[in-house]
XYZ file of C-alpha atoms in Angstrom:
148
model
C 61.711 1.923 -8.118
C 65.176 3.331 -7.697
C 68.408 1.027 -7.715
C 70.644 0.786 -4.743
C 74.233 -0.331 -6.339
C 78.288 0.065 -5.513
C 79.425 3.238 -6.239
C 82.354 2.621 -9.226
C 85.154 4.840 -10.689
C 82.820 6.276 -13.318
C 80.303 7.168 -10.543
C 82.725 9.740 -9.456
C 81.895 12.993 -11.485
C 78.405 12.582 -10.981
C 78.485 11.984 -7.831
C 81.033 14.752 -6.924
C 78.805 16.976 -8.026
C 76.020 15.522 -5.787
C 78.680 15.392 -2.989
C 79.136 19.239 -3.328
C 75.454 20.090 -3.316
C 74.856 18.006 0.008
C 77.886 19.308 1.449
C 76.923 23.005 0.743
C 73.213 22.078 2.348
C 75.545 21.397 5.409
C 77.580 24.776 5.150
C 80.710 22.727 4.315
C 82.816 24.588 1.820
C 84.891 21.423 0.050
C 85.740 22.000 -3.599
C 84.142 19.573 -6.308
C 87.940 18.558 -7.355
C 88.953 17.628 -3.686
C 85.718 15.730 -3.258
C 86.553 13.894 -6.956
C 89.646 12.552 -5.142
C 88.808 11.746 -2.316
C 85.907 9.856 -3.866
C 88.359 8.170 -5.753
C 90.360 7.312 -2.422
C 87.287 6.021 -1.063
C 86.875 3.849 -3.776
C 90.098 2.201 -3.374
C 90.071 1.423 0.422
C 88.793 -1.619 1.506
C 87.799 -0.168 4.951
C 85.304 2.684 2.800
C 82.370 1.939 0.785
C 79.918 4.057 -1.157
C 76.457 3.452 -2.509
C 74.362 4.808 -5.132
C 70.699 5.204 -5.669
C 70.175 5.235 -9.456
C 66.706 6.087 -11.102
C 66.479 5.715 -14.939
C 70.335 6.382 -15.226
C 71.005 9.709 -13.286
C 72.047 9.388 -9.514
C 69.713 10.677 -7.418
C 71.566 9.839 -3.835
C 73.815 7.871 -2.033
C 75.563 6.555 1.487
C 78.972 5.723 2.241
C 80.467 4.182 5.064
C 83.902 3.435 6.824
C 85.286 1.261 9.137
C 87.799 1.474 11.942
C 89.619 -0.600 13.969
C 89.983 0.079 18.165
C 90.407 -1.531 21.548
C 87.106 -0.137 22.966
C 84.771 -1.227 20.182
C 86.749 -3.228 17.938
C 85.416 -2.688 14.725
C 82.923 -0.245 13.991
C 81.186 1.192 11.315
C 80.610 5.164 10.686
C 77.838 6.293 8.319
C 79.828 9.218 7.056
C 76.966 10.287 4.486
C 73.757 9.960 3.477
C 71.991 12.061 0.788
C 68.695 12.099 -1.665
C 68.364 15.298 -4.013
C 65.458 17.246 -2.619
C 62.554 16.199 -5.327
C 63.847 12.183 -4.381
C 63.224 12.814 -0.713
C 59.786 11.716 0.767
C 59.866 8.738 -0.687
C 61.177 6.137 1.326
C 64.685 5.774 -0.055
C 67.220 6.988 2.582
C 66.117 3.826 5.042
C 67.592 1.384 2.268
C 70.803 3.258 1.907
C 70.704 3.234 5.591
C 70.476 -0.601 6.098
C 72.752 -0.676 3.054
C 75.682 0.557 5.287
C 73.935 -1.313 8.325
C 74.431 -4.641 6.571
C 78.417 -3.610 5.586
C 78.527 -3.758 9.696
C 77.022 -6.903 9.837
C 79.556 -8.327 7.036
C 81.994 -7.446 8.646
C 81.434 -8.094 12.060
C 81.521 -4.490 13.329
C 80.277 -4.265 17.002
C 78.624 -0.901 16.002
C 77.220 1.248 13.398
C 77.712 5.149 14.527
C 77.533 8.945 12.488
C 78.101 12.283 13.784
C 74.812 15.042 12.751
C 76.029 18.297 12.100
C 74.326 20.955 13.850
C 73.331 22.305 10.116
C 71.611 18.909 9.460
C 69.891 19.487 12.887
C 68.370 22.949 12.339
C 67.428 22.335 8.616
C 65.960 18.509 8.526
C 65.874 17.512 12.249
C 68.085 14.407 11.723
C 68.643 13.469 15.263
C 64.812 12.339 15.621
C 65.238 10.570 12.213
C 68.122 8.513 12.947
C 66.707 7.856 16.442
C 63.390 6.417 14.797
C 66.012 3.743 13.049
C 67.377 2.896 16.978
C 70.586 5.115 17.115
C 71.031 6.725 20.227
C 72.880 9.771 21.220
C 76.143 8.983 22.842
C 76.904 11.896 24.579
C 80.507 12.492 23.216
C 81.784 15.105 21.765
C 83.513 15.910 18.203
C 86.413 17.760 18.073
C 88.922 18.705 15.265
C 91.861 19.886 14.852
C 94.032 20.560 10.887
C 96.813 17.429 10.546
């Protein structure tokens, strides 16, 4: 059975590369160097954490998770990203890196665990029913962006 462990700094290539492929599934164009650093960024923060699912030595997914601080929900927890190469999928793994970030929450007493589907996600792998079989629930709000 695959290993669910703390990402560390000599994760990062590897899982860059992983990064990119999920992130191209997704339609999101972020180069492998940029993702490397912010990886590395990630690493560093205390309010970020990344996972790892390991299976005799190569990474074969992982999670990450951040946490913010507001007036409405106090702390809270975002799933920013979960992700199982395609022959690892089917087999049961993405729920533990799910209640991997879940228990982060719980550690640190955030009042909620969110994440944001992209409509990509949606259209390819239905995530919305997946995440609502683990008792998330649409919210209603909207995402939007804008360049800093």
């Amino acid at each position: 059975m695959p290993d669910i462990r703390a990402a560390i700094t000599k994760d990062i290539p590897e899982l860059a590369t992983l990064y990119h492929a999920f992130f191209m599934e997704d339609g999101i164009d972020t180069g492998i160097q940029d993702i490397a650093a912010n990886l590395a960024a990630m690493l560093e923060s205390p309010q970020a954490r990344i996972w790892v699912c390991e299976d005799g030595g190569r990474l074969i997914g992982f999670t990450s998770a951040t946490s913010t601080v507001g007036v409405e929900f106090g702390t809270a927890v975002e799933v920013e990203d979960l992700y199982l190469v395609p022959g690892s999928r089917g087999r049961g793994l993405s729920r533990p890196l799910l209640q991997t970030c879940e228990a982060w929450a719980r550690d640190i007493n955030a009042s909620e665990v969110f994440l944001v589907v992209t409509p990509e996600a949606e259209a390819d792998q239905g995530l919305i029913a997946y995440y609502e079989k683990h008792g998330y629930i649409r919210s209603g709000r909207v995402i939007l962006f804008k360049d800093s």
